[in-house]
Coordinates of C-alpha atoms in Angstrom, one line a residue:
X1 CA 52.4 164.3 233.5
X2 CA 48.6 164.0 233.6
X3 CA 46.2 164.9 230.6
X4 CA 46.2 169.1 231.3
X5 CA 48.6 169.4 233.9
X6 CA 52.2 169.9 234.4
X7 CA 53.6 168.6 237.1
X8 CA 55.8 171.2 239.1
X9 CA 58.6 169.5 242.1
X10 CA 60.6 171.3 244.5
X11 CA 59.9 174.4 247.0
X12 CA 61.4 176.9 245.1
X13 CA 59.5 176.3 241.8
X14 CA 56.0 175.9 243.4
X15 CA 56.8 178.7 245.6
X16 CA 57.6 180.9 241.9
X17 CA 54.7 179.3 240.2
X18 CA 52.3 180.6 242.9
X19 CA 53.8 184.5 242.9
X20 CA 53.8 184.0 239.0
X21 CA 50.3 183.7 238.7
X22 CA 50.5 180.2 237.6
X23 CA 47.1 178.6 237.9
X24 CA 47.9 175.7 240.6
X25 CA 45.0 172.6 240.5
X26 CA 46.6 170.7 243.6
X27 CA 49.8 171.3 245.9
X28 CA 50.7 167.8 247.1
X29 CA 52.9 168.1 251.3
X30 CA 55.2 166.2 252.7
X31 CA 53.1 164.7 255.6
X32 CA 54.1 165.9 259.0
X33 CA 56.6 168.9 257.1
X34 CA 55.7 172.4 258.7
X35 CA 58.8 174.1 258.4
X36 CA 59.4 177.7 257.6
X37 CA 59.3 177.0 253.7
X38 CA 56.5 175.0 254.1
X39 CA 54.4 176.8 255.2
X40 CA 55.0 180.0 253.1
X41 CA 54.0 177.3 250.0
X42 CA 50.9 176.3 252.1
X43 CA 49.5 180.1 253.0
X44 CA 50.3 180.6 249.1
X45 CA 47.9 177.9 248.7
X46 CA 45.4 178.6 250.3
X47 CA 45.5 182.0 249.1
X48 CA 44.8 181.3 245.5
X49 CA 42.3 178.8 246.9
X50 CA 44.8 175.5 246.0
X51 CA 43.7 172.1 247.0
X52 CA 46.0 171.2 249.8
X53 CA 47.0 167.5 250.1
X54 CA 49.3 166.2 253.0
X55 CA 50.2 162.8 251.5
X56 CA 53.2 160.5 252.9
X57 CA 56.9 160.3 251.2
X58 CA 56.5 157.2 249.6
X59 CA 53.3 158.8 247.5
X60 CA 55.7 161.9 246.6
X61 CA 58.3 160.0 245.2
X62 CA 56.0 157.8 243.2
X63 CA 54.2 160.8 241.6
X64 CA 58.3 162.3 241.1
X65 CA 59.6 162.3 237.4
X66 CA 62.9 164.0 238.9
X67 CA 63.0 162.6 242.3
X68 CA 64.0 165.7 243.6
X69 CA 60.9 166.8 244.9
X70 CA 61.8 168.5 248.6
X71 CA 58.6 167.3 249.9
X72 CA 56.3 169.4 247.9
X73 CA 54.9 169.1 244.3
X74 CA 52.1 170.6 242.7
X75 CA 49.9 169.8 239.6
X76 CA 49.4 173.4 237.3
X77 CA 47.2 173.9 234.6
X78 CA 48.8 173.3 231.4
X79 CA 47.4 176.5 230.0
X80 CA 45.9 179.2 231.5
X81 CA 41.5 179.1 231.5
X82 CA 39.8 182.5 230.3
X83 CA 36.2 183.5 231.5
X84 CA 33.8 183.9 228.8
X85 CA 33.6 187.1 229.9
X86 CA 36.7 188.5 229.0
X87 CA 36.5 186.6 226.0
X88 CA 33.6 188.9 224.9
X89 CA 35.0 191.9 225.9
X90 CA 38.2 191.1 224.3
X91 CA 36.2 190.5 220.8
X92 CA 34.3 193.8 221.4
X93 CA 37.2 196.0 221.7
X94 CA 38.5 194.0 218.3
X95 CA 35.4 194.4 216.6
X96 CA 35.2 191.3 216.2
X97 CA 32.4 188.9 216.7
X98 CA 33.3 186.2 219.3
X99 CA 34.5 182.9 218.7
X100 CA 34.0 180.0 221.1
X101 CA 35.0 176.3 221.3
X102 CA 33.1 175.1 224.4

């Protein structure tokens, strides 16, 4: 696990971590893997605006804590970012003056 990520392995959760809403940094491919699947995981990508990497298997398992990785794993923000923003309006609705920790 890196510093403020969580490492996600397998095609089913980092297809569900995608629909969820989960805030994906970096989807890491199987090179040469296009199948059905696949693909799916890599439009969802691209969709939500993912760095896509296509790295070979021997780079997938050493980034694998499970080793069960399907060929596709994916580093999500450990917590979710909010946009000052909504941080403000979020305050003003409270009536509360805002508090930030930049």
């Amino acid at each position: 696990m890196r510093y403020e990520e969580l490492t996600i392995e397998g095609r089913n959760a980092v297809l569900e971590a995608f629909r969820s809403g989960k805030t994906i940094d970096r989807l890491f491919v199987l090179d040469g893997c296009q199948d059905g699947p696949v693909r799916t995981i890599v439009r969802e990508a691209k969709k939500h605006d993912t760095i896509v990497n296509f790295v070979p298997k021997e780079r997938l398992d050493s980034m694998s804590e499970t080793g069960h990785h399907q060929g596709v794993m994916a580093y999500a923000a450990a917590y979710e970012y909010a946009e000052v923003e909504d941080i403000l309006k979020i305050a003003e609705e409270k009536g509360e003056p805002p508090f930030l920790f930049l």
